[in-house]
Amino acid sequence: MELDYKALGLKVGLEIHRQLDTKKLFSPVPSELHEEVDFTFERRLRPTMSELGEIDQAALEEFKKGRVFVYEGNYKYSDLVYMDEEPPHLPDEEALKVALQITYLLNAIPVDEVHFMRKIVIDGSNVSGFQRTAIVGMNGKVDTPWGSVGIPTICLEEDACRIIEQGDRRAIYRLDRLGIPLIEIATTPDIHHPEQAKVVAKFIGDALRATRKVKRGLGTIRQDLNVSIKGGARIEIKGVQELDMIPIIIEREVQRQLNLLRIKEELEKRGAKEEELKEEFYDVTDIFSNTGSKIIARALKKGSKVLAIKLPKFRGLIGFEIQPGRRLGTEMADRAKKYVKGIFHIDELPNYGITQEEVDKVIEKLNLGELDAFVLVAAEEDIAKKALREVLQRAKEAIRGVPEETRRALPDGNTQYMRPLPGKARMYPETDIPPIFISEELKREILENLPEYPQARVERYVKEYGIDKSLAQTLVDDEKDELFEELIAMGVKPSLAASILVVVLKGLKKEVPIENITEEHIKDAFKLFLNNRVAKEAFEEIFKELALHPEKTPLQVAEEKGLTLLSEEEVEKIVEKVVRENIDVVKARGMGAMGMLMGRAMAKLRGKADGKLVSQLVRKKIQEFSS
Amino acid sequence: MRKVELFMKEKGIEIGDYVEVVEKENGTRVIHRGLVMPPYELSKGETLTVKLDNGYNVGILIDQIVEVRIIEKAKPREEVSFKEVLPKKPGLPNVTIIGTGGTIASKIDYKTGAVHAAFTAEELAKAVPEIFEIANITPRVLFNIMSEDMKPEYWKKMAHEVAKALNSGEDGVIIGHGTDTMGYSAAALSFMLRELEKPVIFVGSQRSSDRPSSDAAMNLICSTRMAVEDFGEVAVVMHGETSDTYCLAHRGTKVRKMHTSRRDAFRSINDVPIAKIWYDGRVEYLREDYRKRGESEVWVDDKLEERVALIKVYPGMNGEIIDFLVDKGYKGIVIEGTGLGHTPNKIIPTIERAVEEGIAVCMTSQCLYGRVNLNVYSTGRKLLKAGVIPCEDMLPETAYVKLIWVLGKTQNLEEVRKMMLTNYAGEITPYTRFDTYLR
């Protein structure tokens, strides 16, 4: 039964970041990721001071820890601008034009003059300590069956470095992704239904794809959701990959918040108070000296202790399921994850090798009442205390209700704590770049040349290439349309290209990781086909192997698996052999033997010969041997 | 007045006012709310810049504004005063930082986006607290000049300020300077500060100090370490490589800005730097022949002759330029010759004329690296005959500064030659080490 989202006061906002397929935003460096590292350098980023003499204390504490950021570069793909060793060049004209196109496609209005700003970010992901960003369009909107949703801003900004390794003393970043232009599209929180969010996301996605200047593939698109319900809290959910998952994630989040509110209510009923959640650590190591729990035993052998804390009034609530497969205890464990691998709590015990006897002893030691709970960890004392402090903090937040936080989308639709909600980032003008005036001529040029909407493209494919509408729809929806047109330009028949891209590839999805198959792989495979090196029946096997071993090339796979086509003479020889082996049937049935013979022949020749050719030859041989 | 200024005047709008602006674009009304920002210096002035509530700035075409309403007048800026000086910690050496321009530390007004210099002791202590662990710091703003506007009279002021500080008991002096002409100023003070036996460290930043990645803080920390060392010369301290690993201390007469923007732009030319100063505090001397700290009182030799020109030789050059300088009353010309110190043969007569008129003509090389030698080729020998003073392996910029200083004392060409070829502050190395090229 569907929830009454309106009554719940569901508010959802969407934020989409998409990489553009142009040169980098402030220097004409190719926007390519690379794996070869030619050089590295290291930097420290210092927090800046405000006019009032204030330095962000948290940032200063972080800086004092002496954290060093190491950056990996490549001579071909790195430049001084993106090492913060040279002032930025003027912004990439193409990127600006794409941003303007998108502005119009989203029914928004371009600003009269674009002013780039510096947004302070000192986690190391931007070499200069700030990200350059500007508003290009404002006041857009998307119409949906549930009402219209506003798009207040469309921004053009730089992507950040890729994180390669994250540590306490240092982090390693790769420069390749830094500076790739990003379009950021944000909606107002006027989405009131989970399905509406999907519609909005699709509309925005379509507009982006229409420009044909957005990058495709893993990591090129980031979708985040902001979800809140009445009485709940605004939760930022990052990393929503697929369109279909959007409604599920929202539904699960609503569920989670409602369940957390139920827990809050119950805690209130029980008279739970934050003051009762004390930082009193009980050493219960002795109780577990001979425990059957492998985890605890292993920890004790290393010299760790088992510490427990009391959570008054929390019995039964830690184990309360807030999302399928996730409990309040899971949330607590996620907070403690910074320090320990996991926690144990009363609601899930006895289990994992911990006996009822041990549980009772802990209850006794902590002097727990019927409604009280405990959480324990096994770790070196200092670390155990830090972990339990996190648990206490989360317990306090449970009494208050739903904590505001940033969460990570999980593949099953649930979410997991990622970090606290960020504060408003500080921004000031990027004075190295003059404001960019958007002239009437430029606006007219863009308006008069707006690209084809995806739906129009679907219609065009049906009309122009005569392919099935559902195939065309899938090609466009799955962003395979550009690849499709490239294949046609190479000389592949539209129907074949469509069928391979849609039917064959998608069919393999359940068996192998098809995301490992690159567009290069697909194009090379088709090149082999066009050169008569493989038959179209070979595609399936070739792609299957490439998905498992993407480092190989289609040619390698074809040769390894013996999928390369035989010459016509060789095929004829084999067909003749098959016919001779079954000469009785041929004599008996003549052309009626076609089916059986084709079956036998294709068993030997599948992938090595074109089916049509085999059919021709079988027919020929039958005729030869019949007479 | 540009359109934006007229518009603001007409509507009674001031910078910092919180306004609501309605513009009409193709029949659609768009409403903007935010703080009015100063118009960009170099723009045509057709737009009003507003900082929206979300922190972003946008430019609004004035011609499209149909309504504007001041919601709240600009609040007077919260005046925060910072302590000029902080109490001294006993047991620490005393260092004065003299500001001449080129910001060492900045503070950002996030409301307006303006970036201002942060130069009181209290602000420096917040921005770069590490230096207060090394020495008692007394900042003093001498002037605020973009270093491209530096001139000999400012060098004099700098030198006197340094001498005053050192002779009143400071253990070392740091001079904050714009990087464009820092090499010139360092050379100037190397010559002007006589009997110097305490560190005088020039420091700047290549990447603006308002950004978290700025080289300013580390440069300043390393400068402070050098300023309390057993060292008694003028040096430039800047990043040694692009990483924040170590700075290099370069002798003031042998250092040049070799890149427009890189942190490690400053390099010692034809010489080995004096020391590597690591971020963790270690000072690693790269040579033994530097002047150590002493107790002598420094004095300023500030007699300078400013009418000196530095000119670069190029193919097709016309000797008129030399004639022009002579006619205009210049007293000295430093030539950046080609190769070993050559000019087109065509202009040698004009050089002869200059020398005859009593003008000191000195030769350096636009190769920057290497030693000038006018004995090897005939052109060089002709130049020698014409009376040119070859300047060994001196940087052209250093030779220019030195000639200004020498001509301040004598204009007798024999004496000028003698002084130009005397090594006062390490500007001439007697022989060239192999490892001094492109390091």
CSV table of C-alpha atoms in Angstrom, one decimal, chain A residues 206-573:
chain,number,residue,atom,x,y,z
A,206,ASP,CA,17.6,13.8,-21.5
A,207,ALA,CA,18.5,17.4,-21.7
A,208,LEU,CA,22.1,16.7,-20.9
A,209,ARG,CA,22.3,13.9,-23.4
A,210,ALA,CA,20.7,15.9,-26.1
A,211,THR,CA,23.8,18.2,-26.2
A,212,ARG,CA,25.9,15.1,-27.1
A,213,LYS,CA,28.7,16.8,-25.3
A,214,VAL,CA,28.4,15.0,-22.0
A,215,LYS,CA,30.8,12.2,-21.1
A,216,ARG,CA,29.4,8.7,-20.9
A,217,GLY,CA,30.4,5.9,-18.6
A,218,LEU,CA,31.1,5.1,-15.0
A,219,GLY,CA,32.0,8.2,-12.9
A,220,THR,CA,30.8,10.8,-15.4
A,221,ILE,CA,27.5,11.4,-13.7
A,222,ARG,CA,26.7,11.9,-10.0
A,223,GLN,CA,23.2,12.1,-8.8
A,224,ASP,CA,22.4,13.2,-5.3
A,225,LEU,CA,19.0,13.4,-3.5
A,226,ASN,CA,17.9,15.5,-0.6
A,227,VAL,CA,15.0,13.9,1.2
A,228,SER,CA,13.0,15.0,4.2
A,229,ILE,CA,9.6,14.3,5.8
A,230,LYS,CA,7.7,16.3,8.3
A,231,GLY,CA,9.3,15.8,11.7
A,232,GLY,CA,12.3,14.1,10.1
A,233,ALA,CA,15.4,15.8,8.8
A,234,ARG,CA,17.0,16.8,5.5
A,235,ILE,CA,19.2,13.9,4.5
A,236,GLU,CA,21.6,14.2,1.6
A,237,ILE,CA,22.0,11.0,-0.3
A,238,LYS,CA,25.0,10.7,-2.5
A,239,GLY,CA,25.8,8.4,-5.4
A,240,VAL,CA,22.4,7.4,-6.8
A,241,GLN,CA,23.5,5.7,-10.0
A,242,GLU,CA,20.4,4.4,-11.8
A,243,LEU,CA,17.2,6.1,-12.7
A,244,ASP,CA,15.1,3.1,-11.7
A,245,MET,CA,16.7,3.2,-8.2
A,246,ILE,CA,15.6,6.7,-7.5
A,247,PRO,CA,12.1,6.0,-6.4
A,248,ILE,CA,13.2,3.0,-4.4
A,249,ILE,CA,15.9,5.0,-2.5
A,250,ILE,CA,13.4,7.7,-1.7
A,251,GLU,CA,10.8,5.2,-0.5
A,252,ARG,CA,13.4,3.4,1.7
A,253,GLU,CA,14.6,6.7,3.1
A,254,VAL,CA,11.1,7.8,4.0
A,255,GLN,CA,10.7,4.4,5.6
A,256,ARG,CA,13.9,4.9,7.5
A,257,GLN,CA,13.0,8.3,8.8
A,258,LEU,CA,9.5,7.1,9.8
A,259,ASN,CA,11.0,4.2,11.7
A,260,LEU,CA,13.5,6.5,13.4
A,261,LEU,CA,10.6,8.7,14.4
A,262,ARG,CA,8.9,5.6,15.8
A,263,ILE,CA,12.0,4.8,17.8
A,264,LYS,CA,12.1,8.4,19.1
A,265,GLU,CA,8.4,8.1,20.2
A,266,GLU,CA,9.1,4.8,22.0
A,267,LEU,CA,12.1,6.3,23.7
A,268,GLU,CA,10.0,9.2,24.8
A,269,LYS,CA,7.4,6.9,26.1
A,270,ARG,CA,10.0,5.0,28.1
A,271,GLY,CA,11.4,8.3,29.5
A,272,ALA,CA,14.8,8.0,27.9
A,273,LYS,CA,17.0,11.1,28.5
A,274,GLU,CA,20.2,12.2,26.8
A,275,GLU,CA,21.8,12.9,30.2
A,276,GLU,CA,21.4,9.2,31.0
A,277,LEU,CA,23.7,8.3,28.1
A,278,LYS,CA,26.9,8.6,30.1
A,279,GLU,CA,30.5,8.0,29.0
A,280,GLU,CA,30.9,5.2,31.5
A,281,PHE,CA,33.0,2.4,30.1
A,282,TYR,CA,32.7,-1.0,31.8
A,283,ASP,CA,35.6,-3.4,31.4
A,284,VAL,CA,33.9,-6.7,30.7
A,285,THR,CA,37.0,-8.5,29.4
A,286,ASP,CA,36.9,-11.1,32.1
A,287,ILE,CA,33.4,-12.2,31.2
A,288,PHE,CA,34.7,-13.1,27.7
A,289,SER,CA,38.0,-14.8,28.7
A,290,ASN,CA,36.8,-18.1,27.4
A,291,THR,CA,34.3,-17.0,24.9
A,292,GLY,CA,33.3,-18.9,21.8
A,293,SER,CA,33.1,-15.7,19.8
A,294,LYS,CA,35.9,-15.9,17.3
A,295,ILE,CA,36.1,-12.1,16.9
A,296,ILE,CA,36.4,-11.4,20.6
A,297,ALA,CA,38.8,-14.3,21.2
A,298,ARG,CA,41.1,-13.1,18.4
A,299,ALA,CA,41.0,-9.5,19.8
A,300,LEU,CA,41.8,-10.7,23.3
A,301,LYS,CA,44.7,-12.7,22.1
A,302,LYS,CA,46.1,-9.4,20.7
A,303,GLY,CA,45.8,-7.8,24.1
A,304,SER,CA,42.6,-5.9,23.4
A,305,LYS,CA,39.9,-5.3,26.0
A,306,VAL,CA,36.2,-5.7,25.8
A,307,LEU,CA,34.4,-2.5,26.9
A,308,ALA,CA,30.7,-2.0,27.2
A,309,ILE,CA,28.4,1.0,27.7
A,310,LYS,CA,24.9,1.2,29.0
A,311,LEU,CA,22.1,2.6,26.8
A,312,PRO,CA,19.2,3.1,29.2
A,313,LYS,CA,15.7,2.4,27.8
A,314,PHE,CA,17.1,1.2,24.5
A,315,ARG,CA,16.3,-2.5,24.8
A,316,GLY,CA,14.6,-3.9,21.7
A,317,LEU,CA,15.2,-0.6,19.8
A,318,ILE,CA,18.7,-1.1,18.8
A,319,GLY,CA,17.6,-4.2,16.9
A,320,PHE,CA,14.6,-2.4,15.5
A,321,GLU,CA,14.7,-2.6,11.7
A,322,ILE,CA,14.6,0.8,10.1
A,323,GLN,CA,15.3,-0.3,6.5
A,324,PRO,CA,15.2,-3.9,5.1
A,325,GLY,CA,18.2,-5.6,6.6
A,326,ARG,CA,19.3,-2.5,8.6
A,327,ARG,CA,18.7,-1.7,12.2
A,328,LEU,CA,19.4,1.2,14.5
A,329,GLY,CA,22.3,-0.9,15.6
A,330,THR,CA,23.6,-0.9,12.0
A,331,GLU,CA,23.6,3.0,12.1
A,332,MET,CA,25.6,2.9,15.3
A,333,ALA,CA,28.0,0.4,13.9
A,334,ASP,CA,28.5,2.7,10.8
A,335,ARG,CA,29.5,5.6,13.1
A,336,ALA,CA,31.8,3.4,15.1
A,337,LYS,CA,33.4,2.1,11.8
A,338,LYS,CA,36.0,4.8,12.0
A,339,TYR,CA,37.6,2.9,14.8
A,340,VAL,CA,36.4,-0.7,14.9
A,341,LYS,CA,35.1,-3.2,12.4
A,342,GLY,CA,31.9,-3.8,14.3
A,343,ILE,CA,30.0,-3.7,17.5
A,344,PHE,CA,27.8,-6.2,19.5
A,345,HIS,CA,24.5,-5.2,21.0
A,346,ILE,CA,22.1,-6.9,23.4
A,347,ASP,CA,19.2,-7.1,20.9
A,348,GLU,CA,21.1,-9.4,18.5
A,349,LEU,CA,22.5,-11.7,21.3
A,350,PRO,CA,23.0,-14.5,22.1
A,351,ASN,CA,24.7,-15.1,18.7
A,352,TYR,CA,28.0,-15.0,16.9
A,353,GLY,CA,29.5,-17.3,19.5
A,354,ILE,CA,28.4,-15.2,22.4
A,355,THR,CA,26.3,-17.2,24.9
A,356,GLN,CA,23.2,-16.2,27.0
A,357,GLU,CA,25.4,-16.8,30.0
A,358,GLU,CA,27.9,-14.1,28.9
A,359,VAL,CA,25.1,-11.8,28.0
A,360,ASP,CA,23.5,-12.2,31.5
A,361,LYS,CA,26.9,-11.5,33.1
A,362,VAL,CA,27.2,-8.3,31.2
A,363,ILE,CA,23.6,-7.3,32.2
A,364,GLU,CA,24.5,-8.0,35.8
A,365,LYS,CA,27.8,-6.1,35.7
A,366,LEU,CA,26.2,-3.1,34.1
A,367,ASN,CA,23.2,-3.3,36.4
A,368,LEU,CA,20.8,-3.1,33.5
A,369,GLY,CA,17.1,-2.8,33.9
A,370,GLU,CA,14.5,-4.7,31.8
A,371,LEU,CA,14.4,-1.9,29.3
A,372,ASP,CA,18.1,-1.1,29.2
A,373,ALA,CA,20.5,-2.2,26.6
A,374,PHE,CA,24.3,-2.5,26.2
A,375,VAL,CA,26.7,-2.2,23.3
A,376,LEU,CA,30.2,-3.7,23.5
A,377,VAL,CA,33.3,-3.6,21.4
A,378,ALA,CA,36.6,-5.6,21.5
A,379,ALA,CA,39.6,-3.4,20.8
A,380,GLU,CA,42.6,-1.7,22.2
A,381,GLU,CA,41.2,0.4,25.1
A,382,ASP,CA,41.6,3.9,23.6
A,383,ILE,CA,40.1,2.9,20.3
A,384,ALA,CA,37.3,1.0,22.0
A,385,LYS,CA,36.4,4.2,23.9
A,386,LYS,CA,36.4,6.3,20.8
A,387,ALA,CA,34.1,3.8,19.0
A,388,LEU,CA,31.7,3.7,22.0
A,389,ARG,CA,31.6,7.4,22.1
A,390,GLU,CA,30.3,7.4,18.5
A,391,VAL,CA,27.6,4.9,19.6
A,392,LEU,CA,26.6,7.2,22.5
A,393,GLN,CA,26.4,10.1,20.1
A,394,ARG,CA,24.2,8.2,17.8
A,395,ALA,CA,22.0,7.1,20.7
A,396,LYS,CA,21.6,10.7,21.8
A,397,GLU,CA,20.6,11.6,18.2
A,398,ALA,CA,18.0,8.7,18.3
A,399,ILE,CA,16.3,10.4,21.3
A,400,ARG,CA,16.2,13.6,19.3
A,401,GLY,CA,14.8,12.0,16.2
A,402,VAL,CA,16.4,11.9,12.8
A,403,PRO,CA,19.9,13.3,12.6
A,404,GLU,CA,20.8,15.5,9.6
A,405,GLU,CA,23.6,13.8,7.8
A,406,THR,CA,25.1,12.9,4.4
A,407,ARG,CA,24.4,9.3,3.5
A,408,ARG,CA,25.6,7.0,0.7
A,409,ALA,CA,23.2,5.2,-1.6
A,410,LEU,CA,23.6,1.4,-1.5
A,411,PRO,CA,22.9,-0.9,-4.5
A,412,ASP,CA,19.9,-2.4,-2.8
A,413,GLY,CA,18.2,1.0,-2.2
A,414,ASN,CA,19.1,1.4,1.4
A,415,THR,CA,21.5,4.2,2.5
A,416,GLN,CA,24.5,4.2,4.8
A,417,TYR,CA,26.0,7.1,6.9
A,418,MET,CA,28.8,8.8,5.1
A,419,ARG,CA,29.6,12.0,7.0
A,420,PRO,CA,28.0,15.0,8.7
A,421,LEU,CA,26.1,17.5,6.6
A,422,PRO,CA,28.6,20.0,5.2
A,423,GLY,CA,28.3,23.6,6.3
A,424,LYS,CA,27.9,26.3,3.7
A,425,ALA,CA,31.1,26.5,1.7
A,426,ARG,CA,32.9,29.8,1.7
A,427,MET,CA,33.0,31.5,-1.7
A,428,TYR,CA,34.7,34.6,-3.0
A,429,PRO,CA,35.3,35.9,-6.5
A,430,GLU,CA,37.8,34.3,-8.8
A,431,THR,CA,39.6,37.5,-9.6
A,432,ASP,CA,42.0,35.8,-12.1
A,433,ILE,CA,39.0,35.5,-14.6
A,434,PRO,CA,37.1,38.5,-15.8
A,435,PRO,CA,33.3,38.4,-15.8
A,436,ILE,CA,32.0,36.9,-19.0
A,437,PHE,CA,29.3,38.9,-20.8
A,438,ILE,CA,26.7,36.7,-22.5
A,439,SER,CA,25.8,38.7,-25.7
A,440,GLU,CA,22.5,38.6,-27.5
A,441,GLU,CA,24.3,37.1,-30.5
A,442,LEU,CA,25.6,34.2,-28.5
A,443,LYS,CA,22.2,33.6,-27.0
A,444,ARG,CA,20.5,33.7,-30.4
A,445,GLU,CA,23.1,31.4,-31.9
A,446,ILE,CA,22.5,28.8,-29.1
A,447,LEU,CA,18.7,29.2,-29.3
A,448,GLU,CA,18.6,28.7,-33.0
A,449,ASN,CA,20.7,25.6,-32.8
A,450,LEU,CA,19.3,23.7,-29.9
A,451,PRO,CA,20.0,20.0,-30.2
A,452,GLU,CA,17.6,17.2,-30.8
A,453,TYR,CA,15.7,16.0,-27.7
A,454,PRO,CA,16.1,12.3,-27.1
A,455,GLN,CA,12.5,11.5,-27.8
A,456,ALA,CA,12.8,13.2,-31.2
A,457,ARG,CA,15.8,11.0,-31.8
A,458,VAL,CA,13.8,7.9,-31.0
A,459,GLU,CA,11.3,8.9,-33.7
A,460,ARG,CA,14.1,9.7,-36.1
A,461,TYR,CA,15.7,6.3,-35.7
A,462,VAL,CA,12.4,4.5,-36.4
A,463,LYS,CA,11.8,6.6,-39.5
A,464,GLU,CA,15.3,6.9,-40.8
A,465,TYR,CA,16.8,3.5,-40.0
A,466,GLY,CA,13.6,1.5,-39.9
A,467,ILE,CA,14.4,-0.2,-36.6
A,468,ASP,CA,11.9,-1.3,-34.0
A,469,LYS,CA,10.6,1.5,-31.7
A,470,SER,CA,11.4,-0.3,-28.5
A,471,LEU,CA,15.0,-0.9,-29.8
A,472,ALA,CA,15.3,2.8,-30.6
A,473,GLN,CA,13.9,3.7,-27.2
A,474,THR,CA,16.4,1.5,-25.4
A,475,LEU,CA,19.3,2.8,-27.4
A,476,VAL,CA,18.5,6.3,-26.5
A,477,ASP,CA,17.6,5.6,-22.9
A,478,ASP,CA,20.7,3.6,-22.3
A,479,GLU,CA,22.8,6.3,-23.9
A,480,LYS,CA,24.0,3.9,-26.6
A,481,ASP,CA,22.6,6.2,-29.4
A,482,GLU,CA,25.9,8.0,-30.2
A,483,LEU,CA,27.7,4.6,-30.3
A,484,PHE,CA,24.9,3.4,-32.5
A,485,GLU,CA,25.3,6.2,-35.0
A,486,GLU,CA,29.1,5.8,-35.0
A,487,LEU,CA,28.7,2.1,-35.9
A,488,ILE,CA,26.3,3.0,-38.8
A,489,ALA,CA,28.9,5.5,-40.0
A,490,MET,CA,31.4,2.7,-40.0
A,491,GLY,CA,29.1,0.8,-42.3
A,492,VAL,CA,27.2,-1.5,-40.0
A,493,LYS,CA,23.6,-2.2,-40.8
A,494,PRO,CA,21.3,-0.3,-38.4
A,495,SER,CA,19.3,-3.3,-37.5
A,496,LEU,CA,22.4,-5.4,-36.7
A,497,ALA,CA,23.9,-2.6,-34.7
A,498,ALA,CA,20.7,-2.1,-32.7
A,499,SER,CA,20.2,-5.8,-32.1
A,500,ILE,CA,23.7,-6.3,-30.9
A,501,LEU,CA,23.8,-3.2,-28.7
A,502,VAL,CA,20.4,-3.8,-27.2
A,503,VAL,CA,19.5,-7.5,-27.3
A,504,VAL,CA,22.9,-9.3,-27.2
A,505,LEU,CA,24.7,-7.0,-24.7
A,506,LYS,CA,21.7,-6.6,-22.4
A,507,GLY,CA,21.2,-10.4,-22.6
A,508,LEU,CA,24.7,-10.9,-21.2
A,509,LYS,CA,24.0,-8.6,-18.2
A,510,LYS,CA,23.0,-11.5,-15.8
A,511,GLU,CA,26.0,-13.6,-16.7
A,512,VAL,CA,29.0,-11.3,-16.9
A,513,PRO,CA,29.9,-7.8,-15.8
A,514,ILE,CA,29.0,-6.0,-19.1
A,515,GLU,CA,30.1,-2.7,-17.7
A,516,ASN,CA,33.7,-3.8,-18.4
A,517,ILE,CA,33.0,-3.8,-22.1
A,518,THR,CA,34.1,-0.5,-23.5
A,519,GLU,CA,33.0,1.3,-26.6
A,520,GLU,CA,36.4,0.6,-28.1
A,521,HIS,CA,35.8,-3.1,-27.6
A,522,ILE,CA,32.4,-2.9,-29.4
A,523,LYS,CA,33.8,-0.8,-32.3
A,524,ASP,CA,36.7,-3.1,-32.8
A,525,ALA,CA,34.5,-6.2,-32.7
A,526,PHE,CA,32.3,-4.6,-35.4
A,527,LYS,CA,35.4,-3.8,-37.5
A,528,LEU,CA,36.3,-7.4,-37.4
A,529,PHE,CA,32.8,-8.2,-38.6
A,530,LEU,CA,32.9,-5.6,-41.4
A,531,ASN,CA,36.3,-7.1,-42.6
A,532,ASN,CA,34.7,-10.6,-42.6
A,533,ARG,CA,37.0,-11.8,-39.9
A,534,VAL,CA,34.1,-12.9,-37.7
A,535,ALA,CA,30.5,-13.8,-38.2
A,536,LYS,CA,27.8,-11.9,-36.4
A,537,GLU,CA,27.1,-15.0,-34.4
A,538,ALA,CA,30.5,-14.6,-32.8
A,539,PHE,CA,29.6,-11.3,-31.1
A,540,GLU,CA,28.0,-12.9,-28.1
A,541,GLU,CA,30.9,-15.1,-27.2
A,542,ILE,CA,33.4,-12.3,-27.9
A,543,PHE,CA,31.6,-9.8,-25.6
A,544,LYS,CA,31.2,-12.4,-22.9
A,545,GLU,CA,35.0,-13.0,-22.8
A,546,LEU,CA,35.8,-9.2,-23.0
A,547,ALA,CA,33.5,-8.6,-20.0
A,548,LEU,CA,35.5,-11.1,-18.0
A,549,HIS,CA,38.9,-10.0,-19.4
A,550,PRO,CA,38.6,-6.4,-20.6
A,551,GLU,CA,42.4,-6.2,-21.0
A,552,LYS,CA,42.0,-8.4,-24.1
A,553,THR,CA,41.1,-7.1,-27.6
A,554,PRO,CA,38.3,-8.6,-29.7
A,555,LEU,CA,40.8,-9.9,-32.2
A,556,GLN,CA,42.7,-11.7,-29.5
A,557,VAL,CA,39.5,-13.3,-28.2
A,558,ALA,CA,38.4,-14.3,-31.6
A,559,GLU,CA,41.7,-16.0,-32.3
A,560,GLU,CA,41.9,-17.6,-28.9
A,561,LYS,CA,38.4,-19.1,-29.2
A,562,GLY,CA,38.7,-20.0,-32.8
A,563,LEU,CA,36.0,-17.6,-33.8
A,564,THR,CA,37.7,-16.2,-36.8
A,565,LEU,CA,35.8,-17.0,-40.0
A,566,LEU,CA,36.9,-19.7,-42.2
A,567,SER,CA,37.3,-19.0,-45.8
A,568,GLU,CA,34.5,-20.1,-48.1
A,569,GLU,CA,36.5,-23.1,-49.3
A,570,GLU,CA,37.1,-24.3,-45.8
A,571,VAL,CA,33.4,-23.9,-45.0
A,572,GLU,CA,32.4,-25.8,-48.1
A,573,LYS,CA,34.7,-28.6,-47.1
